[in-house]
Tab-separated table of C-alpha atoms in Angstrom:
chain	number	residue	atom	x	y	z
E	1261	MET	CA	-6.324	16.195	12.816
E	1262	GLU	CA	-8.748	13.812	10.073
E	1263	ALA	CA	-5.644	14.037	7.795
E	1264	GLU	CA	-3.069	13.045	10.061
E	1265	VAL	CA	-5.115	9.839	11.327
E	1266	GLU	CA	-5.572	8.816	7.359
E	1267	GLU	CA	-2.024	9.594	6.307
E	1268	ALA	CA	-1.275	7.838	9.578
E	1269	ARG	CA	-3.743	5.218	8.299
E	1270	VAL	CA	-1.079	4.437	4.630
E	1271	GLY	CA	2.129	4.710	5.756
E	1272	ASP	CA	4.674	2.586	5.925
E	1273	GLY	CA	3.468	-0.492	7.840
E	1274	LEU	CA	-0.279	-1.036	7.049
E	1275	ARG	CA	1.731	-2.395	3.738
E	1276	SER	CA	-1.820	-4.189	3.844
E	1277	LEU	CA	-4.291	-4.304	0.512
E	1278	ARG	CA	-6.304	-0.766	1.187
E	1279	ILE	CA	-8.784	0.495	-0.869
E	1280	ASP	CA	-10.502	4.369	-1.172
E	1281	PRO	CA	-13.226	5.018	-3.676
E	1282	VAL	CA	-12.149	6.573	-6.506
E	1283	ASP	CA	-14.321	9.849	-6.809
E	1284	ALA	CA	-16.988	9.349	-10.601
E	1285	GLU	CA	-19.312	10.944	-12.491
E	1286	GLY	CA	-22.173	9.278	-12.653
E	1287	GLU	CA	-22.615	7.179	-9.831
E	1288	SER	CA	-26.522	5.897	-10.382
E	1289	GLY	CA	-25.679	4.792	-14.300
E	1290	VAL	CA	-24.086	1.647	-12.534
E	1291	MET	CA	-26.185	-1.354	-12.928
E	1292	ASP	CA	-29.353	0.568	-15.146
E	1293	ALA	CA	-30.836	-1.354	-17.844
E	1294	GLY	CA	-29.524	-1.453	-21.511
E	1295	ASN	CA	-29.093	0.466	-24.227
E	1296	GLY	CA	-31.588	-1.051	-25.548
E	1297	ASP	CA	-36.545	-1.592	-25.394
E	1298	GLU	CA	-37.896	-3.562	-23.493
E	1299	GLY	CA	-40.531	-4.577	-26.493
E	1300	GLU	CA	-37.528	-5.610	-28.582
E	1301	GLU	CA	-36.507	-8.520	-30.255
E	1302	GLU	CA	-34.451	-11.458	-28.886
E	1303	GLU	CA	-31.881	-10.664	-32.095
E	1304	GLU	CA	-31.679	-7.524	-31.605
E	1305	GLY	CA	-30.690	-7.218	-27.951
E	1306	GLU	CA	-27.825	-9.643	-28.620
E	1307	GLU	CA	-26.533	-7.177	-30.299
E	1308	GLU	CA	-26.838	-4.280	-28.258
E	1309	GLU	CA	-25.920	-6.995	-25.704
E	1310	ASP	CA	-21.562	-7.399	-27.638
E	1311	GLU	CA	-22.437	-3.460	-28.084
E	1312	GLU	CA	-22.142	-3.034	-24.814
E	1313	ASP	CA	-19.306	-5.909	-24.117
E	1314	GLU	CA	-17.335	-3.213	-26.117
E	1315	GLU	CA	-18.165	0.498	-24.691
E	1316	ASP	CA	-17.505	-2.314	-21.228
E	1317	GLU	CA	-13.662	-2.232	-22.373
E	1318	ASP	CA	-13.839	0.462	-23.383
E	1319	GLU	CA	-13.995	2.097	-19.568
E	1320	ASP	CA	-13.146	-0.760	-17.210
E	1321	GLU	CA	-9.602	0.021	-20.180
E	1322	GLU	CA	-10.579	3.587	-18.388
E	1323	SER	CA	-10.699	2.959	-15.004
E	1324	VAL	CA	-8.381	2.473	-12.359
E	1325	THR	CA	-7.646	-1.112	-10.753
E	1326	THR	CA	-4.960	-2.335	-8.432
E	1327	LEU	CA	-3.556	-5.760	-8.590
E	1328	GLY	CA	-3.383	-7.429	-4.920
E	1329	PHE	CA	-0.263	-9.154	-4.521
E	1330	LEU	CA	0.723	-12.564	-2.427
E	1331	GLU	CA	4.203	-12.497	0.284
E	1332	ASP	CA	4.503	-14.393	2.753
E	1333	PRO	CA	4.446	-11.885	6.269
E	1334	GLU	CA	7.672	-10.129	6.909
E	1335	ASN	CA	5.154	-11.130	11.036
E	1336	SER	CA	2.417	-12.609	11.239
E	1337	GLU	CA	1.233	-10.199	14.392
E	1338	THR	CA	-0.100	-8.078	11.534
E	1339	LEU	CA	-2.066	-10.027	9.859
E	1340	LEU	CA	-4.262	-10.086	13.375
E	1341	ARG	CA	-8.055	-8.815	13.023
E	1342	HIS	CA	-6.513	-5.036	15.383
E	1343	PHE	CA	-4.080	-4.065	12.074
E	1344	PHE	CA	-7.040	-4.742	9.524
E	1345	PRO	CA	-4.597	-6.973	6.753
E	1346	SER	CA	-5.767	-7.642	3.497
E	1347	LYS	CA	-4.918	-11.059	3.671
E	1348	ALA	CA	-5.374	-15.007	1.913
E	1349	GLY	CA	-5.232	-18.481	3.277
E	1350	GLY	CA	-5.261	-19.652	7.066
E	1351	VAL	CA	-8.083	-17.866	8.955
E	1352	PRO	CA	-9.910	-14.448	8.685
E	1353	ALA	CA	-8.951	-11.806	11.143
E	1354	TRP	CA	-12.911	-11.267	11.401
E	1355	LEU	CA	-13.466	-7.221	11.592
E	1356	ASP	CA	-15.729	-7.754	14.428
E	1357	PRO	CA	-14.969	-10.522	16.369
E	1358	VAL	CA	-18.608	-11.533	18.395
E	1359	ASN	CA	-21.303	-11.116	15.899
E	1360	LEU	CA	-19.933	-14.108	13.186
E	1361	PRO	CA	-22.185	-15.206	10.494
E	1362	SER	CA	-24.698	-17.678	11.581
E	1363	GLU	CA	-24.463	-21.432	11.304
E	1364	GLN	CA	-26.555	-21.956	7.641
E	1365	SER	CA	-24.070	-18.752	6.267
E	1366	ARG	CA	-21.119	-20.083	6.850
E	1367	LYS	CA	-22.025	-23.802	4.956
E	1368	CYS	CA	-22.103	-25.167	1.848
E	1369	GLY	CA	-25.041	-24.693	0.422
E	1370	PHE	CA	-24.401	-28.784	-1.540
E	1371	CYS	CA	-21.869	-30.392	-0.133
E	1372	GLY	CA	-23.356	-28.831	3.530
E	1373	GLU	CA	-19.451	-28.804	5.177
E	1374	PRO	CA	-18.650	-25.952	6.511
E	1375	LEU	CA	-16.900	-23.089	4.440
E	1376	GLN	CA	-13.240	-22.772	3.978
E	1377	PHE	CA	-11.766	-19.215	4.165
E	1378	LEU	CA	-9.593	-17.974	0.694
E	1379	LEU	CA	-8.566	-14.153	1.592
E	1380	GLN	CA	-10.015	-10.687	2.031
E	1381	VAL	CA	-9.222	-7.744	1.054
E	1382	TYR	CA	-9.200	-4.194	3.646
E	1383	ALA	CA	-11.308	-1.241	1.145
E	1384	PRO	CA	-12.814	1.366	3.716
E	1385	ILE	CA	-14.993	3.589	2.130
E	1386	SER	CA	-13.962	6.947	3.766
E	1387	GLU	CA	-16.327	9.244	3.311
E	1388	GLU	CA	-19.430	7.687	4.938
E	1389	GLU	CA	-18.126	7.116	8.695
E	1390	ALA	CA	-20.277	4.043	8.832
E	1391	THR	CA	-18.104	2.535	6.435
E	1392	PHE	CA	-14.357	4.028	8.546
E	1393	HIS	CA	-13.921	0.188	8.153
E	1394	ARG	CA	-14.597	-2.254	6.110
E	1395	THR	CA	-13.831	-5.368	5.074
E	1396	LEU	CA	-14.907	-8.515	2.573
E	1397	TYR	CA	-14.174	-12.003	3.316
E	1398	VAL	CA	-14.664	-14.431	0.452
E	1399	PHE	CA	-15.476	-18.205	1.570
E	1400	MET	CA	-16.020	-20.923	-0.975
E	1401	CYS	CA	-15.595	-24.790	-0.751
E	1402	SER	CA	-12.813	-26.981	-1.787
E	1403	SER	CA	-14.720	-29.647	-3.459
E	1404	MET	CA	-14.852	-29.228	-7.229
E	1405	LYS	CA	-18.501	-31.242	-7.423
E	1406	CYS	CA	-19.914	-28.073	-5.626
E	1407	LEU	CA	-18.536	-25.212	-7.502
E	1408	LEU	CA	-19.580	-26.871	-10.825
E	1409	GLN	CA	-23.032	-27.181	-8.707
E	1410	ASP	CA	-22.647	-23.547	-7.572
E	1411	GLN	CA	-22.188	-23.033	-11.984
E	1412	HIS	CA	-25.597	-24.293	-12.187
E	1413	GLU	CA	-26.911	-22.282	-9.644
E	1414	GLN	CA	-25.537	-18.760	-9.905
E	1415	TRP	CA	-27.459	-18.993	-13.116
E	1416	LYS	CA	-31.149	-19.822	-11.630
E	1417	ARG	CA	-31.467	-16.209	-10.663
E	1418	ARG	CA	-33.238	-17.343	-7.466
E	1419	VAL	CA	-33.475	-14.347	-4.448
E	1420	ASP	CA	-34.797	-16.443	-1.899
E	1421	ASN	CA	-32.305	-18.418	-0.106
E	1422	PRO	CA	-29.802	-19.613	-3.476
E	1423	SER	CA	-27.494	-22.607	-3.437
E	1424	ARG	CA	-23.942	-21.178	-3.060
E	1425	SER	CA	-20.594	-23.148	-2.441
E	1426	VAL	CA	-18.887	-19.821	-2.827
E	1427	LYS	CA	-19.895	-16.522	-0.627
E	1428	VAL	CA	-19.070	-13.392	0.062
E	1429	PHE	CA	-19.322	-11.571	3.918
E	1430	ARG	CA	-19.926	-7.460	4.021
E	1431	CYS	CA	-18.512	-6.131	6.762
E	1432	GLN	CA	-18.341	-2.861	8.555
E	1433	LEU	CA	-18.222	-0.856	11.167
E	1434	PRO	CA	-17.712	3.674	12.452
E	1435	ARG	CA	-14.383	4.624	13.497
E	1436	SER	CA	-15.886	4.425	16.612
E	1437	ASN	CA	-16.341	1.036	18.289
E	1438	PRO	CA	-17.003	-0.658	20.874
E	1439	PHE	CA	-13.777	-3.321	19.219
E	1440	TYR	CA	-10.706	-1.871	18.634
E	1441	SER	CA	-9.436	2.060	19.106
E	1442	SER	CA	-10.703	5.092	16.996
E	1443	GLU	CA	-6.469	5.707	16.675
E	1444	PRO	CA	-4.047	3.937	14.017
E	1445	PRO	CA	-2.531	1.054	15.083
E	1446	LEU	CA	1.443	2.112	16.424
E	1447	TYR	CA	3.471	-0.896	15.644
E	1448	ASP	CA	5.601	-1.544	17.636
E	1449	GLY	CA	4.285	-4.071	19.896
E	1450	SER	CA	1.758	-1.596	21.648
E	1451	ASP	CA	-1.093	-2.566	19.549
E	1452	LYS	CA	-4.244	-4.203	20.974
E	1453	PRO	CA	-7.953	-5.161	20.285
E	1454	SER	CA	-9.898	-3.778	22.929
E	1455	GLY	CA	-11.992	-7.027	23.769
E	1456	ALA	CA	-11.512	-10.893	23.129
E	1457	GLY	CA	-13.670	-12.526	20.437
E	1458	ALA	CA	-16.294	-14.399	20.143
E	1459	PRO	CA	-15.003	-18.298	20.598
E	1460	LEU	CA	-14.043	-20.365	17.621
E	1461	CYS	CA	-13.699	-23.013	16.299
E	1462	CYS	CA	-10.909	-25.478	17.691
E	1463	TRP	CA	-10.268	-27.287	14.418
E	1464	CYS	CA	-10.406	-24.746	11.319
E	1465	GLY	CA	-10.427	-22.096	13.669
E	1466	THR	CA	-12.266	-19.891	10.358
E	1467	TRP	CA	-15.792	-20.430	12.674
E	1468	LYS	CA	-18.097	-19.202	15.745
E	1469	GLY	CA	-17.109	-22.505	18.189
E	1470	ASP	CA	-20.414	-22.727	19.239
E	1471	LYS	CA	-20.587	-25.996	20.516
E	1472	LEU	CA	-18.474	-27.946	22.797
E	1473	CYS	CA	-16.757	-31.066	23.584
E	1474	SER	CA	-19.920	-33.488	25.404
E	1475	SER	CA	-16.445	-34.767	27.323
E	1476	CYS	CA	-14.361	-32.309	28.123
E	1477	ARG	CA	-16.497	-29.236	27.664
E	1478	ARG	CA	-13.502	-26.966	27.402
E	1479	ALA	CA	-12.710	-27.713	23.013
E	1480	ARG	CA	-15.689	-25.787	20.719
E	1481	TYR	CA	-16.623	-26.845	16.970
E	1482	CYS	CA	-18.552	-25.760	14.596
E	1483	SER	CA	-19.966	-28.385	13.178
E	1484	GLU	CA	-19.569	-32.261	14.026
E	1485	ARG	CA	-17.615	-33.433	11.685
E	1486	HIS	CA	-14.482	-30.785	12.914
E	1487	GLN	CA	-15.355	-32.595	16.069
E	1488	THR	CA	-14.939	-35.474	14.671
E	1489	LEU	CA	-11.748	-34.880	12.773
E	1490	HIS	CA	-10.467	-33.230	15.750
E	1491	TRP	CA	-11.531	-36.102	18.141
E	1492	ARG	CA	-8.972	-38.165	15.620
E	1493	SER	CA	-6.698	-35.840	15.053
E	1494	GLY	CA	-5.211	-35.874	18.364
E	1495	HIS	CA	-8.729	-34.622	20.647
E	1496	LYS	CA	-8.786	-37.732	22.319
E	1497	SER	CA	-6.560	-38.292	23.752
E	1498	ASP	CA	-6.164	-34.686	24.787
E	1499	CYS	CA	-9.661	-34.655	25.691
E	1500	ARG	CA	-9.322	-37.566	29.075
E	1501	GLN	CA	-5.802	-34.891	30.072
E	1502	SER	CA	-8.006	-32.811	30.172
E	1503	ILE	CA	-10.030	-33.909	31.798
E	1504	SER	CA	-8.020	-35.561	34.966
E	1505	SER	CA	-5.406	-31.556	35.398
E	1506	GLN	CA	-6.295	-29.158	37.779
E	1507	THR	CA	-6.082	-26.527	34.867
E	1508	SER	CA	-8.076	-23.315	36.494
E	1509	ASP	CA	-10.043	-21.383	34.619
E	1510	SER	CA	-8.565	-18.640	34.073
E	1511	MET	CA	-6.277	-20.669	32.883
E	1512	LEU	CA	-8.139	-22.223	30.192
E	1513	ASN	CA	-9.777	-19.090	30.041
E	1514	CYS	CA	-5.936	-17.431	28.735
E	1515	LYS	CA	-5.520	-20.144	26.405
E	1516	LYS	CA	-8.244	-19.407	24.445
E	1517	GLU	CA	-7.453	-16.512	23.504
E	1518	GLU	CA	-3.947	-17.394	23.105
E	1519	LEU	CA	-4.749	-19.452	20.574
E	1520	ALA	CA	-7.582	-17.404	18.561
E	1521	GLU	CA	-5.222	-14.573	19.092
E	1522	THR	CA	-2.000	-16.186	18.088
E	1523	HIS	CA	-4.401	-18.099	14.304
E	1524	LYS	CA	-2.945	-21.916	16.438
E	1525	PHE	CA	-5.499	-24.031	15.021
E	1526	ALA	CA	-6.132	-28.149	15.244
E	1527	CYS	CA	-6.545	-28.332	11.150
E	1528	ARG	CA	-3.636	-28.770	8.722
E	1529	THR	CA	-5.848	-28.521	6.216
E	1530	LEU	CA	-5.728	-24.672	5.252
E	1531	TRP	CA	-5.081	-22.567	2.874
E	1532	PRO	CA	-0.826	-21.952	3.465
E	1533	GLU	CA	-1.619	-18.281	5.170
E	1534	TYR	CA	0.211	-14.420	2.172
E	1535	GLU	CA	0.064	-10.784	3.158
E	1536	ILE	CA	-1.792	-9.730	-0.410
E	1537	ILE	CA	0.207	-6.211	-1.502
E	1538	ASN	CA	-1.140	-4.169	-4.028
E	1539	GLU	CA	0.003	-1.937	-6.309
E	1540	ASP	CA	-1.910	-0.025	-9.366
E	1541	GLU	CA	-2.212	-1.712	-12.958
E	1542	CYS	CA	-0.319	1.921	-15.071
E	1543	VAL	CA	2.458	1.874	-12.160
E	1544	GLN	CA	3.034	-1.807	-13.202
E	1545	ASP	CA	2.692	-0.883	-16.585
E	1546	GLU	CA	5.175	2.109	-16.827
E	1547	LYS	CA	7.719	-0.584	-14.548
E	1548	MET	CA	7.623	-2.627	-17.738
E	1549	THR	CA	7.943	-0.128	-20.774
E	1550	VAL	CA	10.860	1.226	-17.930
E	1551	ASP	CA	12.577	-2.255	-16.791
E	1552	ASN	CA	11.985	-3.690	-20.470
E	1553	GLY	CA	10.042	-6.449	-18.881
E	1554	SER	CA	13.010	-7.453	-15.778
E	1555	ASN	CA	11.040	-9.248	-12.831
E	1556	LEU	CA	7.761	-6.880	-12.523
E	1557	SER	CA	6.716	-8.945	-9.703
E	1558	LEU	CA	6.179	-7.992	-5.746
E	1559	VAL	CA	6.765	-12.111	-5.175
E	1560	ALA	CA	10.097	-13.410	-6.719
E	1561	LYS	CA	9.640	-14.780	-10.016
E	1562	SER	CA	10.583	-18.319	-10.755
E	1563	ASP	CA	11.796	-21.122	-13.746
E	1564	ASP	CA	8.991	-23.474	-11.341
E	1565	THR	CA	6.085	-20.368	-11.240
E	1566	SER	CA	6.541	-19.126	-14.931
E	1567	LYS	CA	5.893	-22.887	-15.836
E	1568	ALA	CA	2.886	-23.160	-13.098
E	1569	PHE	CA	1.948	-20.120	-14.678
E	1570	GLN	CA	1.791	-21.337	-17.704
E	1571	SER	CA	0.486	-24.363	-17.542
E	1572	TRP	CA	-2.539	-23.070	-16.332
E	1573	PHE	CA	-2.830	-20.576	-19.816
E	1574	ASP	CA	-2.832	-23.095	-21.778
E	1575	LYS	CA	-5.071	-24.831	-20.042
E	1576	PHE	CA	-7.195	-22.066	-20.996
E	1577	GLU	CA	-6.687	-21.628	-23.993
E	1578	VAL	CA	-7.157	-24.603	-25.865
E	1579	ASN	CA	-11.071	-23.988	-23.945
E	1580	ASP	CA	-10.920	-21.338	-24.104
E	1581	ASP	CA	-12.080	-18.448	-26.998
E	1582	LYS	CA	-8.706	-17.468	-28.615
E	1583	LYS	CA	-10.092	-13.643	-28.916
E	1584	SER	CA	-11.794	-13.458	-24.658
E	1585	TRP	CA	-8.189	-15.244	-24.130
E	1586	ALA	CA	-6.442	-13.152	-26.120
E	1587	SER	CA	-7.445	-9.988	-24.484
E	1588	PHE	CA	-6.751	-11.245	-20.646
E	1589	GLN	CA	-3.251	-12.762	-21.301
E	1590	GLU	CA	-2.329	-8.818	-22.604
E	1591	ARG	CA	-3.935	-7.210	-20.070
E	1592	ILE	CA	-2.573	-9.216	-17.261
E	1593	ALA	CA	1.423	-10.563	-19.417
E	1594	ASN	CA	3.230	-7.385	-17.844
E	1595	ALA	CA	1.836	-8.666	-14.136
E	1596	PRO	CA	1.795	-12.263	-14.466
E	1597	GLU	CA	1.432	-12.999	-10.032
E	1598	GLN	CA	-1.583	-11.203	-9.432
E	1599	VAL	CA	-4.645	-12.422	-7.873
E	1600	LEU	CA	-6.722	-9.874	-6.701
E	1601	ARG	CA	-7.963	-6.973	-9.065
E	1602	TYR	CA	-9.282	-4.656	-7.258
E	1603	SER	CA	-11.576	-1.397	-8.743
E	1604	ARG	CA	-15.103	0.101	-6.692
E	1605	ASP	CA	-14.434	3.118	-10.116
E	1606	VAL	CA	-18.359	3.026	-11.187
E	1607	ARG	CA	-16.788	2.508	-14.706
E	1608	ALA	CA	-15.284	-0.720	-14.098
E	1609	LYS	CA	-15.617	-4.051	-15.121
E	1610	PRO	CA	-14.859	-7.585	-14.055
E	1611	LEU	CA	-11.898	-8.723	-16.853
E	1612	TRP	CA	-13.175	-12.035	-18.507
E	1613	PRO	CA	-11.075	-14.696	-19.716
E	1614	LEU	CA	-13.458	-16.812	-20.845
E	1615	SER	CA	-16.421	-15.244	-23.654
E	1616	ALA	CA	-18.614	-17.959	-22.238
E	1617	GLY	CA	-20.058	-18.078	-19.689
E	1618	ARG	CA	-20.182	-14.288	-18.579
E	1619	PRO	CA	-23.674	-12.634	-16.437
E	1620	SER	CA	-26.039	-10.151	-18.262
E	1621	LYS	CA	-27.456	-7.519	-15.987
E	1622	ALA	CA	-30.024	-9.466	-15.124
E	1623	ASP	CA	-28.382	-12.121	-14.056
E	1624	ILE	CA	-26.947	-9.493	-10.486
E	1625	PRO	CA	-28.950	-9.758	-7.776
E	1626	LYS	CA	-30.249	-7.218	-5.529
E	1627	CYS	CA	-29.014	-5.683	-2.520
E	1628	ASN	CA	-30.770	-8.136	-0.129
E	1629	TYR	CA	-30.954	-5.726	2.788
E	1630	CYS	CA	-31.236	-2.865	1.683
E	1631	GLY	CA	-32.403	-3.751	-2.602
E	1632	GLY	CA	-30.474	-1.567	-3.699
E	1633	PRO	CA	-27.621	-2.635	-7.084
E	1634	LEU	CA	-25.005	-4.189	-6.376
E	1635	CYS	CA	-21.509	-2.848	-8.288
E	1636	TYR	CA	-18.416	-5.018	-9.438
E	1637	GLU	CA	-15.526	-4.239	-6.313
E	1638	PHE	CA	-13.499	-7.159	-7.618
E	1639	GLN	CA	-11.834	-10.664	-9.122
E	1640	ILE	CA	-10.100	-13.087	-7.734
E	1641	LEU	CA	-7.748	-15.212	-10.992
E	1642	PRO	CA	-6.562	-18.405	-10.368
E	1643	GLN	CA	-3.332	-17.974	-9.880
E	1644	LEU	CA	-4.214	-17.858	-6.238
E	1645	LEU	CA	-4.283	-21.643	-5.949
E	1646	TYR	CA	-0.699	-22.540	-7.065
E	1647	TYR	CA	0.242	-20.412	-4.092
E	1648	PHE	CA	-2.525	-22.224	-2.485
E	1649	GLY	CA	-0.814	-25.592	-3.955
E	1650	VAL	CA	-4.085	-26.917	-5.300
E	1651	LYS	CA	-2.126	-29.428	-7.551
E	1652	ASN	CA	-4.112	-29.411	-11.923
E	1653	ASP	CA	-5.616	-32.377	-12.254
E	1654	PRO	CA	-8.489	-33.576	-13.548
E	1655	ASP	CA	-11.077	-33.234	-10.010
E	1656	SER	CA	-8.992	-30.003	-8.400
E	1657	LEU	CA	-10.482	-27.028	-7.884
E	1658	ASP	CA	-10.035	-25.458	-11.123
E	1659	TRP	CA	-11.320	-21.699	-11.769
E	1660	ALA	CA	-11.150	-18.941	-14.455
E	1661	THR	CA	-11.375	-16.690	-12.154
E	1662	ILE	CA	-13.948	-15.584	-9.194
E	1663	SER	CA	-16.026	-11.706	-9.733
E	1664	VAL	CA	-17.591	-9.928	-6.396
E	1665	PHE	CA	-19.754	-8.018	-6.609
E	1666	THR	CA	-21.401	-5.572	-3.357
E	1667	CYS	CA	-24.312	-3.707	-2.299
E	1668	MET	CA	-23.276	0.093	-4.064
E	1669	ALA	CA	-24.219	1.614	-1.140
E	1670	SER	CA	-22.834	-0.395	1.358
E	1671	CYS	CA	-25.811	-0.588	3.139
E	1672	GLU	CA	-24.992	-1.051	6.510
E	1673	ALA	CA	-29.185	-3.296	8.282
E	1674	GLY	CA	-28.258	-3.624	11.848
E	1675	ILE	CA	-26.130	-6.950	10.926
E	1676	GLY	CA	-22.222	-8.238	11.222
E	1677	TYR	CA	-22.030	-9.778	7.956
E	1678	LYS	CA	-23.875	-9.398	5.149
E	1679	GLU	CA	-23.728	-11.326	2.117
E	1680	GLU	CA	-22.724	-10.587	-1.375
E	1681	PHE	CA	-22.885	-11.689	-4.881
E	1682	ALA	CA	-20.015	-13.390	-6.480
E	1683	TRP	CA	-19.916	-15.236	-9.911
E	1684	VAL	CA	-17.875	-17.539	-11.088
E	1685	GLN	CA	-16.008	-18.783	-14.143
E	1686	LEU	CA	-15.379	-21.697	-14.579
E	1687	SER	CA	-11.694	-22.903	-17.718
E	1688	THR	CA	-13.866	-26.494	-18.592
E	1689	PRO	CA	-16.308	-27.601	-20.623
E	1690	SER	CA	-18.118	-29.816	-18.274
E	1691	ALA	CA	-18.394	-26.131	-16.338
E	1692	SER	CA	-21.354	-25.307	-19.326
E	1693	ILE	CA	-24.669	-25.049	-19.011
């Protein structure tokens, strides 16, 4: 029965990115100490680090990487939380809809503003009951100024509340849980979550709305900043009408639930919403060989997109070490519109566009909850910014890659959303330390 359920979960209905772990030998070898002895000179250590990098590249070539592409959803309903989507932009589909990240966790460590939702990846580990459902969420501040400060912070190796403008949260649930049926979605219009989630901010629709409008006592917000923005954008008028209306509490509760489930919120500056669909990198390579350069992408190509990507590439080439950039460009050339690269294979490593700004093993911290090692799981490419409509201006948000490292054991720790670690590699000279 379980095999049938598992097959149904990955059938035609669930087309989003869904990753099962790759069985690999030597899992205990991930994140071990380097090859050099502790007493070696710094020069020898650098030579060994270069050798390790070469070995890492060889290992990465042997691992299986799943590529993520963006596509307009055929039906926006399939991006709701009870369909366990992988998605980018819009608002998050919280796996645990009640125990959301704390007020402090949801803020940028530099400007203090609530972080904006970037993307989420549904990546269950089916071998473990506790991770039958498992989703990783990435949030970031939309300010490039904060991202530049984030660069300095990530090199400090701080373990006690580091300030970050990019944050990753992991949430996991067993098959039997209070929020969802233990059976897979039917996609026939009858699928519903088992219960309502926490009320969300009326402005951003992202974070828990634990602050009430003092006038109408109905609108909820995650921060004073979002309350102010909502007031200026029209809630001032709506609030007065709401106070004078005779709408019953039951109707209000219904409207709140409908608002939360349909993702209709007041903010108009959220990044556009896409579904993330996936294909193994080796399949893309085979298609390139068969089609001899024909259109491979799951998202339609156009001259405009090709020119935009070339603009990104040209900028990287000016600022990067040519060898690193050539290797990166060669690897993604078969599917240039990929926005995400995923592999929890223990042999996998990030594909770094730049030679500078790569972390050493010592730069990757331990798990904040169990103290165990973190392992690389996926990376986000800058092509995502094109789909989000981010302008290619000097002060616009920009990165070379964002690599996400998660607890190797995917520990439980008794908390709804556990913070993981993101390493951001920027593409501009100003980002150098």
